[in-house]
mmCIF file of C-alpha atoms and ligand atoms in Angstrom:
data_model
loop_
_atom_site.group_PDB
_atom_site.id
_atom_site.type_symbol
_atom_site.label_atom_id
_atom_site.label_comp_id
_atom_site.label_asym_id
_atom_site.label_seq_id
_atom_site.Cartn_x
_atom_site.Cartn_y
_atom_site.Cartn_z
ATOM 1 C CA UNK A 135 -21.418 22.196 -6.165
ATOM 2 C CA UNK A 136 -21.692 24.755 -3.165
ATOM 3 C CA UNK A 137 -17.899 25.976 -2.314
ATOM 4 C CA UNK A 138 -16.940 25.804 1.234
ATOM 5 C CA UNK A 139 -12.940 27.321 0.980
ATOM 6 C CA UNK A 140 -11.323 29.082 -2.485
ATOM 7 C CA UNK A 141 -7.336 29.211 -1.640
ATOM 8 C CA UNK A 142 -5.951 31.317 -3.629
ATOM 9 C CA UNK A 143 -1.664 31.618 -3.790
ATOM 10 C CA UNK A 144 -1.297 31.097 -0.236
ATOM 11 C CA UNK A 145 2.295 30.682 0.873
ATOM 12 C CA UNK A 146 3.853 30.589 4.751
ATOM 13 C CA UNK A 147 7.369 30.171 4.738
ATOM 14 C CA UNK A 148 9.626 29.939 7.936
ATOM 15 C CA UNK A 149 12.976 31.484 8.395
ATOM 16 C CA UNK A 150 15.678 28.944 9.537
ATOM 17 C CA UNK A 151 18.845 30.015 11.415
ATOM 18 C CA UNK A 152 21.841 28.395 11.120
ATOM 19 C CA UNK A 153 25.069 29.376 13.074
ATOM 20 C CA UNK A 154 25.879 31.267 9.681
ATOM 21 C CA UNK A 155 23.262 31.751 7.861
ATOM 22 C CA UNK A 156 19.405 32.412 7.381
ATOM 23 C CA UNK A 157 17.303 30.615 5.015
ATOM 24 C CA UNK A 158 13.518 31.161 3.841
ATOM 25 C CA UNK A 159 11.812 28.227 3.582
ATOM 26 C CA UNK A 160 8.472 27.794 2.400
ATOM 27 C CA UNK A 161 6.590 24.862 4.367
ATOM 28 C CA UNK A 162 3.644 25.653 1.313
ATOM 29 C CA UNK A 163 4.232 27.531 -1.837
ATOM 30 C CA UNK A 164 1.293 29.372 -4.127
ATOM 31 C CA UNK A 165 -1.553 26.659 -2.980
ATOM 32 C CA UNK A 166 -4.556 27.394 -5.151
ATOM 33 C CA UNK A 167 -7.575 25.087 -4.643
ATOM 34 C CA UNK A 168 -11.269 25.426 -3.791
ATOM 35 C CA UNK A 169 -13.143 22.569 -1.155
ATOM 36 C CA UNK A 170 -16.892 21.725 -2.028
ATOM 37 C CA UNK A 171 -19.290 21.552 1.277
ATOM 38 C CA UNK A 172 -19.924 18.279 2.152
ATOM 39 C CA UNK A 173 -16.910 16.427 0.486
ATOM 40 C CA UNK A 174 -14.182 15.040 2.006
ATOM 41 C CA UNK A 175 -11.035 16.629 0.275
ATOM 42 C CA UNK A 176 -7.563 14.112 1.022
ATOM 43 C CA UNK A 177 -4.549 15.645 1.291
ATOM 44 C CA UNK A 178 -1.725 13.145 0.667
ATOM 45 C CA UNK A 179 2.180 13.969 0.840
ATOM 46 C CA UNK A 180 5.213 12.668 2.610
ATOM 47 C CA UNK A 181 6.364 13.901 5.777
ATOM 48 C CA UNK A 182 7.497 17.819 5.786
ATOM 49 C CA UNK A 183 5.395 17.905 2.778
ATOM 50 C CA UNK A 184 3.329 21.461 4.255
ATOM 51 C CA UNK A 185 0.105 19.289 5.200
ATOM 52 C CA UNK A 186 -0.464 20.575 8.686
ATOM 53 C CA UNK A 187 0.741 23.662 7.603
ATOM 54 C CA UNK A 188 -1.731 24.265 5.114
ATOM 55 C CA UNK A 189 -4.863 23.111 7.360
ATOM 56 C CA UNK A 190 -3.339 25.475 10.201
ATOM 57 C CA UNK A 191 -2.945 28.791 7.648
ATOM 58 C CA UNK A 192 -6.400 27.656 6.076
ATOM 59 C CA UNK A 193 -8.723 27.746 9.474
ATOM 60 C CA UNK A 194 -6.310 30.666 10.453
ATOM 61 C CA UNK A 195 -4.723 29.455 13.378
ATOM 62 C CA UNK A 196 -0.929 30.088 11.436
ATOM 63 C CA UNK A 197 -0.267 33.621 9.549
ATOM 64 C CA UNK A 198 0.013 32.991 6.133
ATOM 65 C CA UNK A 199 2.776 35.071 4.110
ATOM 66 C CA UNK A 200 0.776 35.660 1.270
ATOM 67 C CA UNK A 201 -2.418 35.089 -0.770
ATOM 68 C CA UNK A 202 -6.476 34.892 0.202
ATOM 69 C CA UNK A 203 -8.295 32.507 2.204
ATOM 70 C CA UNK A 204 -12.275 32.627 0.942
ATOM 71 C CA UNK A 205 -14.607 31.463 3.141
ATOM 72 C CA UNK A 206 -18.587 31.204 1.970
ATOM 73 C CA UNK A 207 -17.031 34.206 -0.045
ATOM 74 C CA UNK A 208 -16.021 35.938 2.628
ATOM 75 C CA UNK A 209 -12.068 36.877 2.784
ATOM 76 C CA UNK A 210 -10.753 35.836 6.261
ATOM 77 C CA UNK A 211 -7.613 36.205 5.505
ATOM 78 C CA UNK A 212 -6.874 39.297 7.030
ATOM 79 C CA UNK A 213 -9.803 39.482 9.736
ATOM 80 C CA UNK A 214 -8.918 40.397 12.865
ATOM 81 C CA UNK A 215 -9.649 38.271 16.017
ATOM 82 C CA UNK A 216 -12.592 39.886 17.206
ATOM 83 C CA UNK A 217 -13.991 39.030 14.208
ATOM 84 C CA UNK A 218 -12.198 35.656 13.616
ATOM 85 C CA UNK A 219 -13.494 34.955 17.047
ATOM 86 C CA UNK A 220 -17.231 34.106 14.684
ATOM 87 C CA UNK A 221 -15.907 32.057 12.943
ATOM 88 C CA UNK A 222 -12.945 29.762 15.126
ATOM 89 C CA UNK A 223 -16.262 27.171 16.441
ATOM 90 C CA UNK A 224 -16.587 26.815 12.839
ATOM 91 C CA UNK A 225 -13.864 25.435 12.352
ATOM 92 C CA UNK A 226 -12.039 21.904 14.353
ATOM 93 C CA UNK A 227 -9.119 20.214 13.762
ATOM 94 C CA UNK A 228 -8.192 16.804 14.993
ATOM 95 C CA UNK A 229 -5.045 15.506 15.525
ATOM 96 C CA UNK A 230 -2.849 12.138 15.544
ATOM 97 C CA UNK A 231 -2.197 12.648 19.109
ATOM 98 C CA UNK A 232 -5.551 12.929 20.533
ATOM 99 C CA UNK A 233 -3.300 14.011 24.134
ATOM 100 C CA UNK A 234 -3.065 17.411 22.212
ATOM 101 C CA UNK A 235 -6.586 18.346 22.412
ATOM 102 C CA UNK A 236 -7.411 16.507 25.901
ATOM 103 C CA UNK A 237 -7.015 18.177 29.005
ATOM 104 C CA UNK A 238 -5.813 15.252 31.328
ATOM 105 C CA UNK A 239 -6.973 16.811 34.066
ATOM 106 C CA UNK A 240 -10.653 16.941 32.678
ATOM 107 C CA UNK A 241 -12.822 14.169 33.042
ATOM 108 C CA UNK A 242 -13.814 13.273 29.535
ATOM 109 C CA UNK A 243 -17.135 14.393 30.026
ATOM 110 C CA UNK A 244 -16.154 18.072 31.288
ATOM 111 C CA UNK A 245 -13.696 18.090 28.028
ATOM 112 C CA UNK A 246 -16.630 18.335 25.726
ATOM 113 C CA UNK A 247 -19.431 20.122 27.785
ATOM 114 C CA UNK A 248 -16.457 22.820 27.694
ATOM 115 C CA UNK A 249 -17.160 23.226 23.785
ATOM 116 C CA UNK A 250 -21.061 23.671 23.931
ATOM 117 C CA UNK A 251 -22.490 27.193 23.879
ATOM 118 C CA UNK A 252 -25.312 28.731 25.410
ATOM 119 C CA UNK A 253 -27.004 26.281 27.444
ATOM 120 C CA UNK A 254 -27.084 25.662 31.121
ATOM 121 C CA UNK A 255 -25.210 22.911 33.193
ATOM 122 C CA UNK A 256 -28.051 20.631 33.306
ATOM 123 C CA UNK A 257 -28.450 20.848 28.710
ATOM 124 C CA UNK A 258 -24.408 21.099 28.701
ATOM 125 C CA UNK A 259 -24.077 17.938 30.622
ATOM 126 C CA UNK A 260 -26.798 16.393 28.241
ATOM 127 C CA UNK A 261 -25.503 17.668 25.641
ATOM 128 C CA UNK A 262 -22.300 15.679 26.339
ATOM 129 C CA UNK A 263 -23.618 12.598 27.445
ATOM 130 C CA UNK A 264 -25.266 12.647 23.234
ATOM 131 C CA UNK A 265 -22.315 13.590 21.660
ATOM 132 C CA UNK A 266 -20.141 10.703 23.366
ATOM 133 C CA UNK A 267 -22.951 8.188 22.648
ATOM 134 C CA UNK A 268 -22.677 9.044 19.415
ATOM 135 C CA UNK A 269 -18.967 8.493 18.874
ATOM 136 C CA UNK A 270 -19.071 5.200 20.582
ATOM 137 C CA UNK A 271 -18.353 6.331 24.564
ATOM 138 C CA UNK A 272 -20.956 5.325 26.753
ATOM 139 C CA UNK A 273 -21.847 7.499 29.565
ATOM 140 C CA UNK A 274 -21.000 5.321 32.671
ATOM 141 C CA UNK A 275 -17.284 6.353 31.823
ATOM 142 C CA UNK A 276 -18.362 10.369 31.907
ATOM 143 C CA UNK A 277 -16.091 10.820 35.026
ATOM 144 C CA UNK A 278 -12.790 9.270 33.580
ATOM 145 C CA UNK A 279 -9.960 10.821 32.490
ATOM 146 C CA UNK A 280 -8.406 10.650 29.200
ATOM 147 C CA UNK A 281 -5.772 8.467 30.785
ATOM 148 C CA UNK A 282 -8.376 6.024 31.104
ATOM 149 C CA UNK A 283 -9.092 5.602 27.527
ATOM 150 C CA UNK A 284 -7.478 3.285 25.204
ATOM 151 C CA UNK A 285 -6.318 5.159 22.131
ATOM 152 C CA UNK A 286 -9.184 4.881 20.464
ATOM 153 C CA UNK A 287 -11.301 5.518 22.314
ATOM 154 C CA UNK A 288 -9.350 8.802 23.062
ATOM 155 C CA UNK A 289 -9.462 9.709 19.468
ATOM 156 C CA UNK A 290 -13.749 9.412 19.770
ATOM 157 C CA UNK A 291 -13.926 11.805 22.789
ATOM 158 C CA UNK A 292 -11.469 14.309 20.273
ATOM 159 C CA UNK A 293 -13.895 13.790 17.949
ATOM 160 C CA UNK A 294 -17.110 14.614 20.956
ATOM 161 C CA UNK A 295 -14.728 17.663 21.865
ATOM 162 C CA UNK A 296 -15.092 18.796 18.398
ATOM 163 C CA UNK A 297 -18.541 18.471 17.996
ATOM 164 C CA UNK A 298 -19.341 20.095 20.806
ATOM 165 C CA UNK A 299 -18.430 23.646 19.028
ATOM 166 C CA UNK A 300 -21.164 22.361 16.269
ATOM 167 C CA UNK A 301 -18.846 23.273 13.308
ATOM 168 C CA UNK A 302 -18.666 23.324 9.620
ATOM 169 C CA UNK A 303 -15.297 21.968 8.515
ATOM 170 C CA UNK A 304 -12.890 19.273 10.361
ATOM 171 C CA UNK A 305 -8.948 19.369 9.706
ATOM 172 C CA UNK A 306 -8.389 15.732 10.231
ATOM 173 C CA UNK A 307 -4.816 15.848 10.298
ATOM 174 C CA UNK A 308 -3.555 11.782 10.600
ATOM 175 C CA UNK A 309 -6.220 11.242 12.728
ATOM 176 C CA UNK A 310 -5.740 7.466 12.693
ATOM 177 C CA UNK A 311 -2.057 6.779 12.735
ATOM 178 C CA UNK A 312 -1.328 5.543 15.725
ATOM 179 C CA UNK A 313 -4.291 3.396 15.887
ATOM 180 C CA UNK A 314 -4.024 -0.247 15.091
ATOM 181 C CA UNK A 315 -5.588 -1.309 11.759
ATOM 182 C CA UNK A 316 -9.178 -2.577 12.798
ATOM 183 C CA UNK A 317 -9.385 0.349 15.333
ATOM 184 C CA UNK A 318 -8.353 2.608 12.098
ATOM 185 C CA UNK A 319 -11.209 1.158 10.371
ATOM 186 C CA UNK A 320 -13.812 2.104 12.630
ATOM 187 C CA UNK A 321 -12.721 5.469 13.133
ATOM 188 C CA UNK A 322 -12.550 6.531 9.394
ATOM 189 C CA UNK A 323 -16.326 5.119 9.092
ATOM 190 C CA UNK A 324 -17.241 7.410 12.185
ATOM 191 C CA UNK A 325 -16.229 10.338 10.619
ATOM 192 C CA UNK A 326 -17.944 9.307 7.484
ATOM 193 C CA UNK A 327 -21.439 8.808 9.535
ATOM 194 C CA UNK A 328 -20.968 12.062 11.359
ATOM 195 C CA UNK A 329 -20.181 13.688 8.069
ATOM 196 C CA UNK A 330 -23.572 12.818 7.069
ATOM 197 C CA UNK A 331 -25.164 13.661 10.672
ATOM 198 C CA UNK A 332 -23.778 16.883 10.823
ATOM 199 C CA UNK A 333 -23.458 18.052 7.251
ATOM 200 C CA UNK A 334 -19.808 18.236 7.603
ATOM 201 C CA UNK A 335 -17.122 19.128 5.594
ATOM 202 C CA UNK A 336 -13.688 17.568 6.038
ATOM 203 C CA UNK A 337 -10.217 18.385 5.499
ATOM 204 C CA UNK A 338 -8.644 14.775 5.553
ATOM 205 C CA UNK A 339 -4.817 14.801 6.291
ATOM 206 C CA UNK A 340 -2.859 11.533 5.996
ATOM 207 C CA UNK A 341 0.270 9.533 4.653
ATOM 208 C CA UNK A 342 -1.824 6.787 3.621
ATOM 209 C CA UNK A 343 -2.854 5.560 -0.041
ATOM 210 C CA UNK A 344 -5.400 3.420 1.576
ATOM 211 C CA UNK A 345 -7.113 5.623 3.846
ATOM 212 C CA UNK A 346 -7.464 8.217 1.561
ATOM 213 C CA UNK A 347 -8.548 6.161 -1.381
ATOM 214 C CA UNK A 348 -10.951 4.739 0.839
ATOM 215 C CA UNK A 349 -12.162 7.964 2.560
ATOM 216 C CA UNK A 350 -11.900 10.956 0.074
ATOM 217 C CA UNK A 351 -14.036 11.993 -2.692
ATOM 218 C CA UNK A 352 -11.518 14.517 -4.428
ATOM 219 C CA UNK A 353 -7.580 14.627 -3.345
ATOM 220 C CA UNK A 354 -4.517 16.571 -3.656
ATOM 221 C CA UNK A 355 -1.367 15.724 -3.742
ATOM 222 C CA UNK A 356 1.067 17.358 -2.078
ATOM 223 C CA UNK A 357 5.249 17.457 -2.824
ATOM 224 C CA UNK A 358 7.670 19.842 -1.034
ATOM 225 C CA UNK A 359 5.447 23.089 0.197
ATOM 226 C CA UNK A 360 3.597 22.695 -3.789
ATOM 227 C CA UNK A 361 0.065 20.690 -5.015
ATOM 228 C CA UNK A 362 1.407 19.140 -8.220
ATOM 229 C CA UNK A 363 -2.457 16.923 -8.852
ATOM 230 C CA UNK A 364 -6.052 17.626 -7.844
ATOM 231 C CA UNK A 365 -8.976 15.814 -8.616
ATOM 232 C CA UNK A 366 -11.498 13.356 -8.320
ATOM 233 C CA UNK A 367 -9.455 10.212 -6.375
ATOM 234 C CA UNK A 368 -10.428 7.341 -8.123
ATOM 235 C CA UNK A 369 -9.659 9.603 -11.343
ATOM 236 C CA UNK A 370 -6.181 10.328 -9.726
ATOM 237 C CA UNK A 371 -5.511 6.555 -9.009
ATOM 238 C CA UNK A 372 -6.381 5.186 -12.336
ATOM 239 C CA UNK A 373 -4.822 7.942 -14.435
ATOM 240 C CA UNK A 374 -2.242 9.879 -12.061
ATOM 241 C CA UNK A 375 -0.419 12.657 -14.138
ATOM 242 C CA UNK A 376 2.098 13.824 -12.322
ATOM 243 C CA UNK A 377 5.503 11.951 -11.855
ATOM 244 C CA UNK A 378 5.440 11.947 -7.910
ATOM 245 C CA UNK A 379 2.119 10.999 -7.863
ATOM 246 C CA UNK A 380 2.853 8.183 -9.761
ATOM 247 C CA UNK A 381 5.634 7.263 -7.834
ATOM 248 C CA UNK A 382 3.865 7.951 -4.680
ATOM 249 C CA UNK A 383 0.897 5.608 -5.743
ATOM 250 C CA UNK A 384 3.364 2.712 -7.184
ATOM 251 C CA UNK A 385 5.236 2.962 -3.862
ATOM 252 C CA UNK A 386 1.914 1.838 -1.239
ATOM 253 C CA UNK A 387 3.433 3.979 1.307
HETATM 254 N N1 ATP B 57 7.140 26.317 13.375
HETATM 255 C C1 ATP B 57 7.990 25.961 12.400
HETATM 256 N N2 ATP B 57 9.229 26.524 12.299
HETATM 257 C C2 ATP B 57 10.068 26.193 11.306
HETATM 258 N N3 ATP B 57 9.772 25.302 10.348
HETATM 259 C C3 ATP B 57 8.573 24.695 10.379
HETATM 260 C C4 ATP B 57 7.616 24.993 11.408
HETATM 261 N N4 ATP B 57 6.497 24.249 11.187
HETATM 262 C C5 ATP B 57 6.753 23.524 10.071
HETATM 263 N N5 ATP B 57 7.984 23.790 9.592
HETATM 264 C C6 ATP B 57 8.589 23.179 8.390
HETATM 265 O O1 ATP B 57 7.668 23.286 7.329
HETATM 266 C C7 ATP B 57 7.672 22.106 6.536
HETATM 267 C C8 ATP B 57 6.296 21.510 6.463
HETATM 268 O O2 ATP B 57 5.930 21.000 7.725
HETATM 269 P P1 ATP B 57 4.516 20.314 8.017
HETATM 270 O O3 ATP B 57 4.478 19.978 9.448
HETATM 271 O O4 ATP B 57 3.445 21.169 7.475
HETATM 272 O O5 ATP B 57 4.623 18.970 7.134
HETATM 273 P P2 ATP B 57 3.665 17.697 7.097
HETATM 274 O O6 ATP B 57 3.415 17.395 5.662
HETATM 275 O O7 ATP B 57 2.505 17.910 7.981
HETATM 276 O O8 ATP B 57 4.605 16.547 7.692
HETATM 277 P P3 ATP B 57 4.207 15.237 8.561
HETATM 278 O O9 ATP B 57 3.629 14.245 7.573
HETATM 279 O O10 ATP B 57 5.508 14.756 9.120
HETATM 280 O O11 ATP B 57 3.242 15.648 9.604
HETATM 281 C C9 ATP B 57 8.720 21.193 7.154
HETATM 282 O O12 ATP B 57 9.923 21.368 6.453
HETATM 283 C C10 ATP B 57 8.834 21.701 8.561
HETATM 284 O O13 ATP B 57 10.114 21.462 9.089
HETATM 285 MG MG1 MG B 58 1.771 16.928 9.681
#
């Protein structure tokens, strides 16, 4: 299989000041893994595990302290933003809070012609008329504001807005957890149907078993900052290795 990302020994830690001391701490510790193209690759851990962290160090938008990020073997790592700049639309990330990414003040239509490159107003305006057809939006509400939108909905113009770059790889970080449970449903089949549309590649952050049983081909598992399992996820359910795993499994969090 192709290789999308190779992580090798990448470590951000944050420096924590107390009224009498200062403490390193490292949010992720020595992550080495590699993400195929086209899978979707879970990332499971409790809260303060390092999951955000390590999807915001691995499409650069946190410093790392240490180690390589590969890219299509290309070290980015170290680029410098004029460079980076090439390769940011490649890379999305979607959030829990879709309110994040929205601009309130931007009718939802505006929000994602404001990703789409090198086309007039006319082909922009298109343009983002497809993309919200596709996630579900239909094109009578172009002029609302996110405001307007139920949650869900709100979550499928995020998902327009990131589109609208045309990128690679998605950071999903949580992307359904404040939606109710049918809503949740729907979403995590969207992004598997634009996965296939779009020849995507997905980083899929969540707290859920479920979810990421149902939506990811290989998973990690993530415990204070470290990955203590990888593999294939129905491997990793049947047979989990590691203690926490187990425990994290056994627990239906
Ligand atoms: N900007 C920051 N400054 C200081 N510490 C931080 C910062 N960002 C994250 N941390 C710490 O790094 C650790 C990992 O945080 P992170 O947000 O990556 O965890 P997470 O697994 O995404 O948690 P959650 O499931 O709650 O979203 C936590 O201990 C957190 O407090
Ligand atoms: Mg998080």
């Amino acid at each position: 299989m192709e290789k999308l990302w190779k992580v090798e020994n990448l470590s951000k830690s944050y420096e924590i000041k107390s009224e009498f001391k200062r403490e390193k701490i490292y949010a992720i510790e020595n992550i080495n893994l590699e993400i195929y193209k086209g899978e979707i690759f879970g990332l499971i851990g409790e809260s303060g595990s390092g999951k955000t962290t390590f999807g915001k160090v691995l499409i650069r938008l946190i410093e790392p302290d240490d180690g390589k990020i590969i890219f299509k073997n290309t070290e980015i790592t170290n680029l410098k933003e004029n460079i980076l700049r090439k390769y940011r639309k490649k890379f999305q990330i979607i959030f829990q809070d879709p309110y994040k990414s929205l601009n309130p003040r931007l009718y939802c239509g505006y929000i994602v012609m404001e990703g789409i490159q090198g086309k007039n107003r006319n082909e922009k305006m298109e343009k983002a008329i497809e993309l919200l057809n596709l996630v579900g939006i239909k094109k009578e509400r172009f002029y609302d504001y996110p405001h307007q939108f139920s949650g869900g909905e709100r979550q499928r113009i995020a998902i327009a807005r990131a589109l609208s770059t045309e990128p690679e790889f998605i950071v999903c970080d949580e992307p359904t957890s404040n939606l109710d449970v049918s809503i949740q449903g729907q979403i995590l089949n969207l992004f598997i149907d634009l996965k296939e549309k779009f020849n995507l590649t997905y980083l899929f952050i969540t707290h859920n078993i479920k979810i990421v049983r149902f939506i990811a081909d290989r998973l990690a598992i993530m415990y204070k900052g470290k990955i203590v399992e990888i593999g294939k996820t129905e491997e990793i359910f049947e047979n989990p290795k590691h203690p926490y795993t187990q425990k994290l499994l056994e627990s239906r969090i």
